[in-house]
mmCIF file of N, CA and C in Angstrom:
data_model
loop_
_atom_site.group_PDB
_atom_site.id
_atom_site.type_symbol
_atom_site.label_atom_id
_atom_site.label_comp_id
_atom_site.label_asym_id
_atom_site.label_seq_id
_atom_site.Cartn_x
_atom_site.Cartn_y
_atom_site.Cartn_z
ATOM 1 N N MET A 1 -167.599 -8.664 -268.253
ATOM 2 C CA MET A 1 -167.138 -9.979 -267.853
ATOM 3 C C MET A 1 -168.227 -10.979 -268.213
ATOM 4 N N GLY A 2 -167.840 -12.058 -268.875
ATOM 5 C CA GLY A 2 -168.799 -13.083 -269.273
ATOM 6 C C GLY A 2 -169.197 -13.955 -268.107
ATOM 7 N N GLY A 3 -170.237 -14.774 -268.291
ATOM 8 C CA GLY A 3 -170.749 -15.635 -267.225
ATOM 9 C C GLY A 3 -169.724 -16.631 -266.735
ATOM 10 N N GLY A 4 -168.925 -17.217 -267.627
ATOM 11 C CA GLY A 4 -167.912 -18.199 -267.241
ATOM 12 C C GLY A 4 -166.829 -17.588 -266.370
ATOM 13 N N ASN A 5 -166.392 -16.390 -266.750
ATOM 14 C CA ASN A 5 -165.345 -15.725 -265.972
ATOM 15 C C ASN A 5 -165.844 -15.350 -264.583
ATOM 16 N N GLY A 6 -167.102 -14.990 -264.463
ATOM 17 C CA GLY A 6 -167.671 -14.637 -263.162
ATOM 18 C C GLY A 6 -167.652 -15.812 -262.202
ATOM 19 N N HIS A 7 -167.956 -17.027 -262.706
ATOM 20 C CA HIS A 7 -167.928 -18.220 -261.862
ATOM 21 C C HIS A 7 -166.512 -18.530 -261.390
ATOM 22 N N VAL A 8 -165.533 -18.327 -262.269
ATOM 23 C CA VAL A 8 -164.135 -18.571 -261.899
ATOM 24 C C VAL A 8 -163.719 -17.591 -260.808
ATOM 25 N N LEU A 9 -164.107 -16.334 -260.961
ATOM 26 C CA LEU A 9 -163.766 -15.315 -259.974
ATOM 27 C C LEU A 9 -164.394 -15.635 -258.614
ATOM 28 N N VAL A 10 -165.662 -16.020 -258.614
ATOM 29 C CA VAL A 10 -166.338 -16.392 -257.365
ATOM 30 C C VAL A 10 -165.635 -17.587 -256.722
ATOM 31 N N PHE A 11 -165.243 -18.563 -257.518
ATOM 32 C CA PHE A 11 -164.547 -19.740 -257.007
ATOM 33 C C PHE A 11 -163.207 -19.340 -256.374
ATOM 34 N N LEU A 12 -162.430 -18.503 -257.072
ATOM 35 C CA LEU A 12 -161.130 -18.089 -256.560
ATOM 36 C C LEU A 12 -161.259 -17.279 -255.267
ATOM 37 N N VAL A 13 -162.236 -16.405 -255.200
ATOM 38 C CA VAL A 13 -162.465 -15.623 -253.979
ATOM 39 C C VAL A 13 -162.859 -16.557 -252.832
ATOM 40 N N SER A 14 -163.681 -17.556 -253.107
ATOM 41 C CA SER A 14 -164.087 -18.520 -252.075
ATOM 42 C C SER A 14 -162.887 -19.298 -251.548
ATOM 43 N N VAL A 15 -162.014 -19.735 -252.440
ATOM 44 C CA VAL A 15 -160.813 -20.463 -252.031
ATOM 45 C C VAL A 15 -159.926 -19.565 -251.174
ATOM 46 N N PHE A 16 -159.763 -18.308 -251.585
ATOM 47 C CA PHE A 16 -158.954 -17.356 -250.828
ATOM 48 C C PHE A 16 -159.487 -17.210 -249.402
ATOM 49 N N PHE A 17 -160.790 -17.000 -249.248
ATOM 50 C CA PHE A 17 -161.362 -16.830 -247.907
ATOM 51 C C PHE A 17 -161.275 -18.108 -247.087
ATOM 52 N N PHE A 18 -161.346 -19.259 -247.713
ATOM 53 C CA PHE A 18 -161.186 -20.524 -247.001
ATOM 54 C C PHE A 18 -159.766 -20.642 -246.439
ATOM 55 N N ILE A 19 -158.775 -20.289 -247.256
ATOM 56 C CA ILE A 19 -157.386 -20.352 -246.812
ATOM 57 C C ILE A 19 -157.152 -19.379 -245.673
ATOM 58 N N ILE A 20 -157.656 -18.167 -245.797
ATOM 59 C CA ILE A 20 -157.487 -17.151 -244.752
ATOM 60 C C ILE A 20 -158.148 -17.605 -243.460
ATOM 61 N N SER A 21 -159.353 -18.130 -243.518
ATOM 62 C CA SER A 21 -160.043 -18.546 -242.296
ATOM 63 C C SER A 21 -159.339 -19.721 -241.641
ATOM 64 N N SER A 22 -158.727 -20.613 -242.423
ATOM 65 C CA SER A 22 -157.972 -21.722 -241.842
ATOM 66 C C SER A 22 -156.749 -21.214 -241.103
ATOM 67 N N SER A 23 -156.105 -20.174 -241.639
ATOM 68 C CA SER A 23 -154.918 -19.620 -240.997
ATOM 69 C C SER A 23 -155.272 -18.875 -239.725
ATOM 70 N N VAL A 24 -156.376 -18.165 -239.725
ATOM 71 C CA VAL A 24 -156.743 -17.328 -238.581
ATOM 72 C C VAL A 24 -157.065 -18.166 -237.356
ATOM 73 N N ASP A 25 -157.749 -19.289 -237.511
ATOM 74 C CA ASP A 25 -158.139 -20.045 -236.323
ATOM 75 C C ASP A 25 -156.999 -20.904 -235.774
ATOM 76 N N GLY A 26 -155.850 -20.935 -236.470
ATOM 77 C CA GLY A 26 -154.688 -21.640 -235.953
ATOM 78 C C GLY A 26 -154.736 -23.144 -236.106
ATOM 79 N N SER A 27 -155.750 -23.686 -236.787
ATOM 80 C CA SER A 27 -155.879 -25.134 -236.874
ATOM 81 C C SER A 27 -154.752 -25.776 -237.662
ATOM 82 N N GLN A 28 -154.098 -25.029 -238.542
ATOM 83 C CA GLN A 28 -153.019 -25.618 -239.312
ATOM 84 C C GLN A 28 -151.697 -25.602 -238.543
ATOM 85 N N TYR A 29 -151.655 -24.938 -237.385
ATOM 86 C CA TYR A 29 -150.445 -24.856 -236.594
ATOM 87 C C TYR A 29 -150.535 -25.766 -235.388
ATOM 88 N N LYS A 30 -149.555 -26.631 -235.269
ATOM 89 C CA LYS A 30 -149.463 -27.485 -234.093
ATOM 90 C C LYS A 30 -148.301 -26.960 -233.262
ATOM 91 N N GLN A 31 -148.538 -26.718 -231.996
ATOM 92 C CA GLN A 31 -147.466 -26.221 -231.147
ATOM 93 C C GLN A 31 -146.465 -27.333 -230.914
ATOM 94 N N LEU A 32 -145.216 -27.098 -231.293
ATOM 95 C CA LEU A 32 -144.164 -28.101 -231.177
ATOM 96 C C LEU A 32 -143.513 -28.112 -229.800
ATOM 97 N N SER A 33 -143.401 -26.936 -229.196
ATOM 98 C CA SER A 33 -142.734 -26.811 -227.909
ATOM 99 C C SER A 33 -143.159 -25.494 -227.270
ATOM 100 N N THR A 34 -142.752 -25.290 -226.029
ATOM 101 C CA THR A 34 -142.985 -24.029 -225.341
ATOM 102 C C THR A 34 -141.660 -23.514 -224.811
ATOM 103 N N ILE A 35 -141.390 -22.246 -225.076
ATOM 104 C CA ILE A 35 -140.210 -21.577 -224.534
ATOM 105 C C ILE A 35 -140.631 -20.890 -223.235
ATOM 106 N N HIS A 36 -139.910 -21.176 -222.154
ATOM 107 C CA HIS A 36 -140.145 -20.544 -220.853
ATOM 108 C C HIS A 36 -138.928 -19.679 -220.533
ATOM 109 N N VAL A 37 -139.148 -18.406 -220.281
ATOM 110 C CA VAL A 37 -138.066 -17.510 -219.866
ATOM 111 C C VAL A 37 -138.405 -17.021 -218.464
ATOM 112 N N MET A 38 -137.581 -17.422 -217.484
ATOM 113 C CA MET A 38 -137.827 -17.075 -216.090
ATOM 114 C C MET A 38 -136.814 -16.030 -215.634
ATOM 115 N N ILE A 39 -137.312 -14.972 -215.040
ATOM 116 C CA ILE A 39 -136.466 -13.874 -214.593
ATOM 117 C C ILE A 39 -136.073 -14.104 -213.136
ATOM 118 N N SER A 40 -134.770 -14.228 -212.908
ATOM 119 C CA SER A 40 -134.251 -14.455 -211.562
ATOM 120 C C SER A 40 -133.124 -13.460 -211.285
ATOM 121 N N MET A 41 -133.426 -12.196 -211.485
ATOM 122 C CA MET A 41 -132.458 -11.124 -211.253
ATOM 123 C C MET A 41 -132.546 -10.685 -209.793
ATOM 124 N N ALA A 42 -131.527 -9.944 -209.364
ATOM 125 C CA ALA A 42 -131.483 -9.444 -207.986
ATOM 126 C C ALA A 42 -132.633 -8.463 -207.735
ATOM 127 N N LYS A 43 -133.119 -8.462 -206.517
ATOM 128 C CA LYS A 43 -134.170 -7.500 -206.154
ATOM 129 C C LYS A 43 -133.655 -6.084 -206.392
ATOM 130 N N GLY A 44 -134.536 -5.239 -206.899
ATOM 131 C CA GLY A 44 -134.155 -3.864 -207.185
ATOM 132 C C GLY A 44 -133.450 -3.673 -208.513
ATOM 133 N N SER A 45 -133.330 -4.739 -209.299
ATOM 134 C CA SER A 45 -132.644 -4.618 -210.588
ATOM 135 C C SER A 45 -133.511 -3.932 -211.635
ATOM 136 N N GLY A 46 -134.774 -3.733 -211.318
ATOM 137 C CA GLY A 46 -135.658 -3.029 -212.241
ATOM 138 C C GLY A 46 -136.298 -3.964 -213.256
ATOM 139 N N PRO A 47 -137.221 -3.430 -214.045
ATOM 140 C CA PRO A 47 -137.913 -4.264 -215.030
ATOM 141 C C PRO A 47 -136.989 -4.694 -216.163
ATOM 142 N N MET A 48 -137.359 -5.785 -216.789
ATOM 143 C CA MET A 48 -136.603 -6.309 -217.918
ATOM 144 C C MET A 48 -137.512 -6.369 -219.137
ATOM 145 N N GLN A 49 -136.975 -5.996 -220.272
ATOM 146 C CA GLN A 49 -137.689 -6.113 -221.540
ATOM 147 C C GLN A 49 -137.254 -7.417 -222.198
ATOM 148 N N ILE A 50 -138.216 -8.246 -222.584
ATOM 149 C CA ILE A 50 -137.943 -9.521 -223.251
ATOM 150 C C ILE A 50 -138.701 -9.543 -224.573
ATOM 151 N N ARG A 51 -138.020 -10.010 -225.608
ATOM 152 C CA ARG A 51 -138.669 -10.177 -226.915
ATOM 153 C C ARG A 51 -138.193 -11.494 -227.504
ATOM 154 N N CYS A 52 -139.148 -12.338 -227.918
ATOM 155 C CA CYS A 52 -138.828 -13.607 -228.566
ATOM 156 C C CYS A 52 -139.489 -13.630 -229.939
ATOM 157 N N LYS A 53 -138.771 -14.178 -230.917
ATOM 158 C CA LYS A 53 -139.305 -14.222 -232.277
ATOM 159 C C LYS A 53 -138.570 -15.262 -233.098
ATOM 160 N N SER A 54 -139.229 -15.661 -234.179
ATOM 161 C CA SER A 54 -138.601 -16.495 -235.195
ATOM 162 C C SER A 54 -138.640 -15.701 -236.495
ATOM 163 N N ARG A 55 -138.276 -16.338 -237.552
ATOM 164 C CA ARG A 55 -138.347 -15.682 -238.863
ATOM 165 C C ARG A 55 -139.787 -15.331 -239.226
ATOM 166 N N TYR A 56 -140.740 -16.145 -238.767
ATOM 167 C CA TYR A 56 -142.135 -15.997 -239.159
ATOM 168 C C TYR A 56 -143.046 -15.467 -238.060
ATOM 169 N N THR A 57 -142.630 -15.590 -236.804
ATOM 170 C CA THR A 57 -143.484 -15.224 -235.669
ATOM 171 C C THR A 57 -142.736 -14.251 -234.764
ATOM 172 N N ASP A 58 -143.399 -13.166 -234.397
ATOM 173 C CA ASP A 58 -142.810 -12.194 -233.484
ATOM 174 C C ASP A 58 -143.792 -11.987 -232.335
ATOM 175 N N TYR A 59 -143.374 -12.329 -231.130
ATOM 176 C CA TYR A 59 -144.248 -12.205 -229.966
ATOM 177 C C TYR A 59 -144.205 -10.818 -229.336
ATOM 178 N N GLY A 60 -143.404 -9.915 -229.875
ATOM 179 C CA GLY A 60 -143.360 -8.543 -229.384
ATOM 180 C C GLY A 60 -142.605 -8.416 -228.078
ATOM 181 N N MET A 61 -142.358 -7.170 -227.712
ATOM 182 C CA MET A 61 -141.616 -6.856 -226.493
ATOM 183 C C MET A 61 -142.542 -6.946 -225.284
ATOM 184 N N GLN A 62 -142.063 -7.592 -224.232
ATOM 185 C CA GLN A 62 -142.816 -7.735 -222.986
ATOM 186 C C GLN A 62 -141.963 -7.184 -221.850
ATOM 187 N N GLN A 63 -142.582 -6.509 -220.907
ATOM 188 C CA GLN A 63 -141.860 -6.018 -219.727
ATOM 189 C C GLN A 63 -142.146 -6.955 -218.569
ATOM 190 N N LEU A 64 -141.083 -7.461 -217.948
ATOM 191 C CA LEU A 64 -141.212 -8.425 -216.858
ATOM 192 C C LEU A 64 -140.444 -7.954 -215.641
ATOM 193 N N GLY A 65 -140.930 -8.344 -214.486
ATOM 194 C CA GLY A 65 -140.253 -8.043 -213.239
ATOM 195 C C GLY A 65 -139.557 -9.272 -212.697
ATOM 196 N N GLU A 66 -138.777 -9.088 -211.648
ATOM 197 C CA GLU A 66 -138.055 -10.176 -210.999
ATOM 198 C C GLU A 66 -139.048 -11.227 -210.513
ATOM 199 N N GLY A 67 -138.717 -12.499 -210.763
ATOM 200 C CA GLY A 67 -139.562 -13.594 -210.309
ATOM 201 C C GLY A 67 -140.710 -13.935 -211.239
ATOM 202 N N THR A 68 -140.809 -13.297 -212.396
ATOM 203 C CA THR A 68 -141.895 -13.581 -213.335
ATOM 204 C C THR A 68 -141.405 -14.490 -214.451
ATOM 205 N N GLU A 69 -142.352 -15.026 -215.206
ATOM 206 C CA GLU A 69 -142.049 -15.952 -216.293
ATOM 207 C C GLU A 69 -142.772 -15.515 -217.562
ATOM 208 N N TYR A 70 -142.082 -15.643 -218.671
ATOM 209 C CA TYR A 70 -142.627 -15.346 -220.000
ATOM 210 C C TYR A 70 -142.669 -16.652 -220.773
ATOM 211 N N ARG A 71 -143.766 -16.911 -221.467
ATOM 212 C CA ARG A 71 -143.908 -18.140 -222.267
ATOM 213 C C ARG A 71 -144.319 -17.792 -223.677
ATOM 214 N N CYS A 72 -143.792 -18.552 -224.621
ATOM 215 C CA CYS A 72 -144.267 -18.429 -226.000
ATOM 216 C C CYS A 72 -144.182 -19.791 -226.667
ATOM 217 N N GLY A 73 -145.089 -20.022 -227.588
ATOM 218 C CA GLY A 73 -145.182 -21.298 -228.268
ATOM 219 C C GLY A 73 -144.318 -21.356 -229.510
ATOM 220 N N VAL A 74 -143.739 -22.527 -229.759
ATOM 221 C CA VAL A 74 -142.972 -22.783 -230.972
ATOM 222 C C VAL A 74 -143.927 -23.457 -231.950
ATOM 223 N N ARG A 75 -144.164 -22.814 -233.086
ATOM 224 C CA ARG A 75 -145.142 -23.317 -234.039
ATOM 225 C C ARG A 75 -144.548 -23.798 -235.345
ATOM 226 N N GLU A 76 -143.282 -23.504 -235.571
ATOM 227 C CA GLU A 76 -142.644 -24.002 -236.785
ATOM 228 C C GLU A 76 -141.222 -24.423 -236.450
ATOM 229 N N LYS A 77 -140.692 -25.345 -237.241
ATOM 230 C CA LYS A 77 -139.324 -25.802 -237.017
ATOM 231 C C LYS A 77 -138.381 -24.749 -237.566
ATOM 232 N N ALA A 78 -138.147 -23.740 -236.745
ATOM 233 C CA ALA A 78 -137.268 -22.631 -237.085
ATOM 234 C C ALA A 78 -136.539 -22.210 -235.826
ATOM 235 N N VAL A 79 -135.481 -21.456 -235.992
ATOM 236 C CA VAL A 79 -134.762 -20.917 -234.850
ATOM 237 C C VAL A 79 -135.571 -19.764 -234.265
ATOM 238 N N TYR A 80 -135.771 -19.800 -232.960
ATOM 239 C CA TYR A 80 -136.412 -18.705 -232.230
ATOM 240 C C TYR A 80 -135.330 -17.992 -231.434
ATOM 241 N N TYR A 81 -135.321 -16.684 -231.519
ATOM 242 C CA TYR A 81 -134.362 -15.863 -230.807
ATOM 243 C C TYR A 81 -135.074 -15.142 -229.678
ATOM 244 N N CYS A 82 -134.382 -14.942 -228.567
ATOM 245 C CA CYS A 82 -134.888 -14.070 -227.517
ATOM 246 C C CYS A 82 -133.820 -13.035 -227.208
ATOM 247 N N MET A 83 -134.288 -11.898 -226.781
ATOM 248 C CA MET A 83 -133.409 -10.808 -226.397
ATOM 249 C C MET A 83 -133.928 -10.253 -225.076
ATOM 250 N N GLY A 84 -133.015 -9.948 -224.166
ATOM 251 C CA GLY A 84 -133.379 -9.344 -222.899
ATOM 252 C C GLY A 84 -132.590 -8.070 -222.680
ATOM 253 N N MET A 85 -133.257 -7.059 -222.164
ATOM 254 C CA MET A 85 -132.593 -5.786 -221.858
ATOM 255 C C MET A 85 -133.020 -5.338 -220.471
ATOM 256 N N THR A 86 -132.032 -4.909 -219.694
ATOM 257 C CA THR A 86 -132.312 -4.324 -218.393
ATOM 258 C C THR A 86 -131.218 -3.313 -218.094
ATOM 259 N N GLY A 87 -131.621 -2.113 -217.747
ATOM 260 C CA GLY A 87 -130.632 -1.071 -217.508
ATOM 261 C C GLY A 87 -129.759 -0.869 -218.730
ATOM 262 N N ARG A 88 -128.451 -1.002 -218.542
ATOM 263 C CA ARG A 88 -127.500 -0.847 -219.654
ATOM 264 C C ARG A 88 -127.020 -2.192 -220.188
ATOM 265 N N ARG A 89 -127.661 -3.270 -219.771
ATOM 266 C CA ARG A 89 -127.237 -4.610 -220.196
ATOM 267 C C ARG A 89 -128.201 -5.188 -221.214
ATOM 268 N N ILE A 90 -127.635 -5.991 -222.133
ATOM 269 C CA ILE A 90 -128.437 -6.650 -223.160
ATOM 270 C C ILE A 90 -127.865 -8.044 -223.396
ATOM 271 N N ALA A 91 -128.744 -9.001 -223.662
ATOM 272 C CA ALA A 91 -128.324 -10.366 -223.991
ATOM 273 C C ALA A 91 -129.263 -10.903 -225.064
ATOM 274 N N SER A 92 -128.737 -11.772 -225.906
ATOM 275 C CA SER A 92 -129.579 -12.453 -226.891
ATOM 276 C C SER A 92 -129.124 -13.904 -226.970
ATOM 277 N N TRP A 93 -130.068 -14.777 -227.309
ATOM 278 C CA TRP A 93 -129.766 -16.201 -227.353
ATOM 279 C C TRP A 93 -130.763 -16.910 -228.261
ATOM 280 N N HIS A 94 -130.355 -18.100 -228.725
ATOM 281 C CA HIS A 94 -131.239 -18.955 -229.516
ATOM 282 C C HIS A 94 -132.117 -19.710 -228.526
ATOM 283 N N ALA A 95 -133.345 -19.277 -228.390
ATOM 284 C CA ALA A 95 -134.249 -19.862 -227.407
ATOM 285 C C ALA A 95 -134.756 -21.239 -227.832
ATOM 286 N N PHE A 96 -134.866 -21.453 -229.130
ATOM 287 C CA PHE A 96 -135.265 -22.761 -229.650
ATOM 288 C C PHE A 96 -134.501 -23.008 -230.942
ATOM 289 N N GLN A 97 -133.813 -24.143 -231.006
ATOM 290 C CA GLN A 97 -133.126 -24.571 -232.215
ATOM 291 C C GLN A 97 -133.649 -25.952 -232.566
ATOM 292 N N PRO A 98 -134.170 -26.140 -233.769
ATOM 293 C CA PRO A 98 -134.749 -27.443 -234.119
ATOM 294 C C PRO A 98 -133.798 -28.618 -233.899
ATOM 295 N N ARG A 99 -132.531 -28.488 -234.248
ATOM 296 C CA ARG A 99 -131.594 -29.609 -234.051
ATOM 297 C C ARG A 99 -131.348 -29.908 -232.582
ATOM 298 N N ARG A 100 -131.260 -28.877 -231.780
ATOM 299 C CA ARG A 100 -130.976 -29.052 -230.349
ATOM 300 C C ARG A 100 -132.233 -29.408 -229.549
ATOM 301 N N ASP A 101 -133.357 -28.774 -229.880
ATOM 302 C CA ASP A 101 -134.551 -28.848 -229.038
ATOM 303 C C ASP A 101 -135.745 -29.517 -229.704
ATOM 304 N N GLY A 102 -135.593 -30.018 -230.913
ATOM 305 C CA GLY A 102 -136.708 -30.474 -231.732
ATOM 306 C C GLY A 102 -137.718 -31.400 -231.092
ATOM 307 N N ASN A 103 -137.291 -32.326 -230.250
ATOM 308 C CA ASN A 103 -138.216 -33.300 -229.656
ATOM 309 C C ASN A 103 -138.639 -32.930 -228.235
ATOM 310 N N ARG A 104 -138.218 -31.791 -227.753
ATOM 311 C CA ARG A 104 -138.536 -31.368 -226.389
ATOM 312 C C ARG A 104 -139.865 -30.616 -226.374
ATOM 313 N N LYS A 105 -140.695 -30.920 -225.407
ATOM 314 C CA LYS A 105 -141.981 -30.222 -225.273
ATOM 315 C C LYS A 105 -141.824 -28.866 -224.604
ATOM 316 N N ALA A 106 -140.694 -28.668 -223.898
ATOM 317 C CA ALA A 106 -140.445 -27.396 -223.231
ATOM 318 C C ALA A 106 -138.948 -27.121 -223.218
ATOM 319 N N VAL A 107 -138.596 -25.858 -223.386
ATOM 320 C CA VAL A 107 -137.219 -25.383 -223.281
ATOM 321 C C VAL A 107 -137.246 -24.257 -222.250
ATOM 322 N N PHE A 108 -136.443 -24.405 -221.192
ATOM 323 C CA PHE A 108 -136.456 -23.451 -220.084
ATOM 324 C C PHE A 108 -135.215 -22.572 -220.126
ATOM 325 N N TRP A 109 -135.419 -21.296 -219.894
ATOM 326 C CA TRP A 109 -134.333 -20.326 -219.832
ATOM 327 C C TRP A 109 -134.432 -19.563 -218.518
ATOM 328 N N LEU A 110 -133.299 -19.452 -217.833
ATOM 329 C CA LEU A 110 -133.225 -18.739 -216.571
ATOM 330 C C LEU A 110 -132.325 -17.518 -216.771
ATOM 331 N N VAL A 111 -132.884 -16.345 -216.544
ATOM 332 C CA VAL A 111 -132.163 -15.090 -216.730
ATOM 333 C C VAL A 111 -131.676 -14.629 -215.359
ATOM 334 N N LYS A 112 -130.338 -14.615 -215.195
ATOM 335 C CA LYS A 112 -129.736 -14.252 -213.911
ATOM 336 C C LYS A 112 -128.702 -13.148 -214.117
ATOM 337 N N GLU A 113 -128.201 -12.612 -213.027
ATOM 338 C CA GLU A 113 -127.184 -11.563 -213.077
ATOM 339 C C GLU A 113 -125.936 -12.021 -213.835
ATOM 340 N N ASN A 114 -125.579 -13.303 -213.709
ATOM 341 C CA ASN A 114 -124.342 -13.793 -214.312
ATOM 342 C C ASN A 114 -124.544 -14.511 -215.649
ATOM 343 N N GLY A 115 -125.694 -14.361 -216.279
ATOM 344 C CA GLY A 115 -125.891 -14.921 -217.610
ATOM 345 C C GLY A 115 -127.266 -15.519 -217.845
ATOM 346 N N ILE A 116 -127.399 -16.151 -219.005
ATOM 347 C CA ILE A 116 -128.639 -16.788 -219.433
ATOM 348 C C ILE A 116 -128.381 -18.291 -219.482
ATOM 349 N N PHE A 117 -129.237 -19.063 -218.808
ATOM 350 C CA PHE A 117 -129.006 -20.485 -218.617
ATOM 351 C C PHE A 117 -130.120 -21.318 -219.259
ATOM 352 N N LEU A 118 -129.745 -22.458 -219.865
ATOM 353 C CA LEU A 118 -130.658 -23.380 -220.544
ATOM 354 C C LEU A 118 -130.888 -24.628 -219.698
ATOM 355 N N SER A 119 -132.133 -25.124 -219.724
ATOM 356 C CA SER A 119 -132.477 -26.406 -219.102
ATOM 357 C C SER A 119 -133.611 -27.037 -219.893
ATOM 358 N N TRP A 120 -133.633 -28.375 -219.910
ATOM 359 C CA TRP A 120 -134.775 -29.081 -220.497
ATOM 360 C C TRP A 120 -135.650 -29.700 -219.421
ATOM 361 N N ASP A 121 -135.148 -29.730 -218.175
ATOM 362 C CA ASP A 121 -135.922 -30.335 -217.082
ATOM 363 C C ASP A 121 -136.268 -29.334 -215.981
ATOM 364 N N ASN A 122 -135.909 -28.080 -216.165
ATOM 365 C CA ASN A 122 -136.182 -27.004 -215.215
ATOM 366 C C ASN A 122 -135.446 -27.207 -213.888
ATOM 367 N N SER A 123 -134.335 -27.979 -213.910
ATOM 368 C CA SER A 123 -133.560 -28.139 -212.682
ATOM 369 C C SER A 123 -132.052 -28.190 -212.937
ATOM 370 N N THR A 124 -131.599 -28.688 -214.072
ATOM 371 C CA THR A 124 -130.187 -28.741 -214.423
ATOM 372 C C THR A 124 -129.919 -27.643 -215.445
ATOM 373 N N TRP A 125 -129.030 -26.712 -215.104
ATOM 374 C CA TRP A 125 -128.834 -25.503 -215.914
ATOM 375 C C TRP A 125 -127.417 -25.408 -216.476
ATOM 376 N N VAL A 126 -127.330 -24.902 -217.721
ATOM 377 C CA VAL A 126 -126.050 -24.661 -218.378
ATOM 378 C C VAL A 126 -126.063 -23.237 -218.928
ATOM 379 N N ARG A 127 -125.020 -22.463 -218.602
ATOM 380 C CA ARG A 127 -124.965 -21.086 -219.106
ATOM 381 C C ARG A 127 -124.699 -21.107 -220.611
ATOM 382 N N LYS A 128 -125.540 -20.373 -221.360
ATOM 383 C CA LYS A 128 -125.432 -20.326 -222.815
ATOM 384 C C LYS A 128 -125.148 -18.929 -223.346
ATOM 385 N N SER A 129 -125.382 -17.897 -222.555
ATOM 386 C CA SER A 129 -125.187 -16.530 -223.037
ATOM 387 C C SER A 129 -124.776 -15.636 -221.876
ATOM 388 N N ASP A 130 -124.020 -14.611 -222.207
ATOM 389 C CA ASP A 130 -123.588 -13.628 -221.220
ATOM 390 C C ASP A 130 -124.196 -12.273 -221.535
ATOM 391 N N TRP A 131 -124.181 -11.393 -220.551
ATOM 392 C CA TRP A 131 -124.658 -10.038 -220.729
ATOM 393 C C TRP A 131 -123.609 -9.196 -221.434
ATOM 394 N N GLU A 132 -124.051 -8.291 -222.258
ATOM 395 C CA GLU A 132 -123.210 -7.272 -222.887
ATOM 396 C C GLU A 132 -123.642 -5.927 -222.320
ATOM 397 N N THR A 133 -122.759 -4.954 -222.339
ATOM 398 C CA THR A 133 -123.141 -3.610 -221.916
ATOM 399 C C THR A 133 -122.971 -2.664 -223.098
ATOM 400 N N ASP A 134 -123.814 -1.639 -223.122
ATOM 401 C CA ASP A 134 -123.723 -0.696 -224.247
ATOM 402 C C ASP A 134 -122.656 0.335 -224.047
#
């Protein structure tokens, strides 16, 4: 490899590491909103598995008990899906939709025995999803 090519290679490697380090520290991502999923199931209903993700971000499966809350940040204008499983029941819903929720700093979801409910003020609720059984 000649001297000129070596300088180009060093430059390209430096640019690559700069891009990677910018991505790792999260400085290029601005949190647009927060998804709150609150579990309000009957006592004794057992633990619930919750998973929220978008096309680009997957927050993984979390196990939650009655009365607990799960939060995840919205970092890109994309649809975020959540799924909940408890016992033989499963539900899924669009936890964040850019057209519906784009200017909201928080989107609240209440998981109850009779369905999944949406609120933007954490007090007025509308049922958006029902439970399915396997």
